[in-house]
Amino acid sequence: SHFIKRVRSNIHMCLCMSPGNEVFNSRLRNFPSLVNNCTIDFFAEWPEEALKSVAFSALESTDLRDDATKNGIVAMCGKIHQSVEHASARYLEEQRRYNYVTPTSYLEVLSTFKTLLALKRE
């Protein structure tokens, strides 16, 4: 009893769902406590400056030889992410299918870049 009480008062959960599809709306209808007892945070697309800032931070410890190279890589990562967002929007219009492009996918691209660069340099 005491354990259950402590768990209920201390448990935190994070549910990640896209608000742009019917599954999210269905979950809210079927489980009204999600609206009544939870905080819902919506994250919009990151602007170009945010993409650059995140890339600079993620690549800070990576030796990219000079600032011009680092600036080029940071700009390229942001442009690629934005182009995938635009391509995904066209894909939805043309095929009626979703391709989710999230901040997490951007962070994964940066992490993969760092991993591949390290492997290439070995």
mmCIF file of C-alpha atoms in Angstrom:
data_model
loop_
_atom_site.group_PDB
_atom_site.id
_atom_site.type_symbol
_atom_site.label_atom_id
_atom_site.label_comp_id
_atom_site.label_asym_id
_atom_site.label_seq_id
_atom_site.Cartn_x
_atom_site.Cartn_y
_atom_site.Cartn_z
ATOM 1 C CA SER A 1 0.000 0.000 0.000
ATOM 2 C CA HIS A 2 2.745 2.446 0.980
ATOM 3 C CA PHE A 3 4.813 1.407 -2.038
ATOM 4 C CA ILE A 4 1.914 1.907 -4.448
ATOM 5 C CA LYS A 5 1.171 5.301 -2.937
ATOM 6 C CA ARG A 6 4.800 6.386 -3.403
ATOM 7 C CA VAL A 7 4.890 5.109 -6.982
ATOM 8 C CA ARG A 8 1.695 6.973 -7.873
ATOM 9 C CA SER A 9 2.994 10.213 -6.417
ATOM 10 C CA ASN A 10 6.443 9.938 -8.016
ATOM 11 C CA ILE A 11 5.955 8.242 -11.369
ATOM 12 C CA HIS A 12 6.610 10.267 -14.499
ATOM 13 C CA MET A 13 5.978 9.072 -18.029
ATOM 14 C CA CYS A 14 6.696 10.500 -21.417
ATOM 15 C CA LEU A 15 4.461 9.515 -24.320
ATOM 16 C CA CYS A 16 5.563 10.647 -27.762
ATOM 17 C CA MET A 17 2.915 10.899 -30.456
ATOM 18 C CA SER A 18 2.500 12.949 -33.564
ATOM 19 C CA PRO A 19 -0.477 15.299 -33.262
ATOM 20 C CA GLY A 20 -0.879 15.247 -37.027
ATOM 21 C CA ASN A 21 -2.477 11.842 -37.343
ATOM 22 C CA GLU A 22 -5.693 10.148 -36.323
ATOM 23 C CA VAL A 23 -4.013 7.855 -33.769
ATOM 24 C CA PHE A 24 -3.264 10.823 -31.504
ATOM 25 C CA ASN A 25 -6.867 12.059 -31.695
ATOM 26 C CA SER A 26 -8.170 8.553 -31.090
ATOM 27 C CA ARG A 27 -5.984 8.167 -27.999
ATOM 28 C CA LEU A 28 -7.266 11.454 -26.581
ATOM 29 C CA ARG A 29 -10.884 10.390 -27.148
ATOM 30 C CA ASN A 30 -10.378 6.922 -25.663
ATOM 31 C CA PHE A 31 -8.292 8.101 -22.717
ATOM 32 C CA PRO A 32 -9.579 11.504 -21.537
ATOM 33 C CA SER A 33 -7.221 11.404 -18.553
ATOM 34 C CA LEU A 34 -4.405 12.147 -21.019
ATOM 35 C CA VAL A 35 -5.895 15.621 -21.394
ATOM 36 C CA ASN A 36 -7.136 16.050 -17.833
ATOM 37 C CA ASN A 37 -4.108 14.776 -15.904
ATOM 38 C CA CYS A 38 -1.151 15.348 -18.212
ATOM 39 C CA THR A 39 0.867 18.147 -19.681
ATOM 40 C CA ILE A 40 0.892 18.079 -23.460
ATOM 41 C CA ASP A 41 3.881 19.752 -25.080
ATOM 42 C CA PHE A 42 3.788 20.423 -28.800
ATOM 43 C CA PHE A 43 7.087 20.917 -30.592
ATOM 44 C CA ALA A 44 7.063 22.759 -33.892
ATOM 45 C CA GLU A 45 9.690 22.647 -36.610
ATOM 46 C CA TRP A 46 13.037 24.018 -35.536
ATOM 47 C CA PRO A 47 14.016 27.240 -37.301
ATOM 48 C CA GLU A 48 17.289 27.386 -39.229
ATOM 49 C CA GLU A 49 19.117 29.184 -36.417
ATOM 50 C CA ALA A 50 18.116 26.470 -33.935
ATOM 51 C CA LEU A 51 19.346 23.756 -36.310
ATOM 52 C CA LYS A 52 22.688 25.547 -36.629
ATOM 53 C CA SER A 53 22.995 26.069 -32.890
ATOM 54 C CA VAL A 54 22.273 22.415 -32.140
ATOM 55 C CA ALA A 55 24.746 21.266 -34.801
ATOM 56 C CA PHE A 56 27.480 23.572 -33.472
ATOM 57 C CA SER A 57 26.898 22.232 -29.983
ATOM 58 C CA ALA A 58 26.823 18.591 -31.104
ATOM 59 C CA LEU A 59 29.999 18.966 -33.169
ATOM 60 C CA GLU A 60 31.843 21.072 -30.609
ATOM 61 C CA SER A 61 34.127 18.263 -29.462
ATOM 62 C CA THR A 62 34.748 17.011 -33.014
ATOM 63 C CA ASP A 63 38.002 18.026 -34.696
ATOM 64 C CA LEU A 64 36.921 19.497 -38.023
ATOM 65 C CA ARG A 65 40.283 21.188 -38.688
ATOM 66 C CA ASP A 66 39.071 24.758 -39.271
ATOM 67 C CA ASP A 67 36.059 27.019 -38.756
ATOM 68 C CA ALA A 68 35.213 27.179 -42.463
ATOM 69 C CA THR A 69 34.837 23.394 -42.597
ATOM 70 C CA LYS A 70 32.775 23.357 -39.411
ATOM 71 C CA ASN A 71 30.512 26.177 -40.685
ATOM 72 C CA GLY A 72 29.998 24.329 -43.963
ATOM 73 C CA ILE A 73 29.093 21.077 -42.232
ATOM 74 C CA VAL A 74 26.709 22.850 -39.848
ATOM 75 C CA ALA A 75 24.990 24.631 -42.755
ATOM 76 C CA MET A 76 24.790 21.391 -44.750
ATOM 77 C CA CYS A 77 23.205 19.462 -41.866
ATOM 78 C CA GLY A 78 20.531 22.134 -41.425
ATOM 79 C CA LYS A 79 19.793 22.295 -45.165
ATOM 80 C CA ILE A 80 19.515 18.516 -45.408
ATOM 81 C CA HIS A 81 17.096 18.407 -42.474
ATOM 82 C CA GLN A 82 14.954 21.186 -43.961
ATOM 83 C CA SER A 83 14.954 19.572 -47.411
ATOM 84 C CA VAL A 84 13.782 16.277 -45.888
ATOM 85 C CA GLU A 85 10.987 18.173 -44.084
ATOM 86 C CA HIS A 86 9.873 19.700 -47.392
ATOM 87 C CA ALA A 87 10.140 16.375 -49.229
ATOM 88 C CA SER A 88 8.078 14.723 -46.481
ATOM 89 C CA ALA A 89 5.362 17.365 -46.870
ATOM 90 C CA ARG A 90 5.251 16.705 -50.630
ATOM 91 C CA TYR A 91 5.205 12.960 -49.960
ATOM 92 C CA LEU A 92 2.178 13.398 -47.701
ATOM 93 C CA GLU A 93 0.368 15.457 -50.341
ATOM 94 C CA GLU A 94 1.128 13.060 -53.178
ATOM 95 C CA GLN A 95 1.038 9.659 -51.463
ATOM 96 C CA ARG A 96 -1.116 10.365 -48.394
ATOM 97 C CA ARG A 97 1.548 8.728 -46.243
ATOM 98 C CA TYR A 98 3.552 10.165 -43.386
ATOM 99 C CA ASN A 99 7.309 10.376 -43.057
ATOM 100 C CA TYR A 100 8.046 11.905 -39.686
ATOM 101 C CA VAL A 101 10.986 14.296 -39.481
ATOM 102 C CA THR A 102 11.607 15.115 -35.847
ATOM 103 C CA PRO A 103 14.227 16.885 -33.758
ATOM 104 C CA THR A 104 15.355 13.426 -32.658
ATOM 105 C CA SER A 105 16.034 12.437 -36.262
ATOM 106 C CA TYR A 106 18.207 15.555 -36.629
ATOM 107 C CA LEU A 107 20.175 14.620 -33.518
ATOM 108 C CA GLU A 108 20.602 11.091 -34.890
ATOM 109 C CA VAL A 109 22.009 12.485 -38.155
ATOM 110 C CA LEU A 110 24.557 14.519 -36.211
ATOM 111 C CA SER A 111 25.498 11.509 -34.085
ATOM 112 C CA THR A 112 25.838 9.300 -37.162
ATOM 113 C CA PHE A 113 28.021 11.916 -38.842
ATOM 114 C CA LYS A 114 30.354 11.983 -35.840
ATOM 115 C CA THR A 115 30.516 8.175 -35.717
ATOM 116 C CA LEU A 116 31.240 7.838 -39.440
ATOM 117 C CA LEU A 117 33.873 10.571 -39.291
ATOM 118 C CA ALA A 118 35.624 8.803 -36.408
ATOM 119 C CA LEU A 119 35.547 5.470 -38.282
ATOM 120 C CA LYS A 120 36.871 7.100 -41.438
ATOM 121 C CA ARG A 121 39.771 8.644 -39.532
ATOM 122 C CA GLU A 122 40.859 5.329 -37.958
#
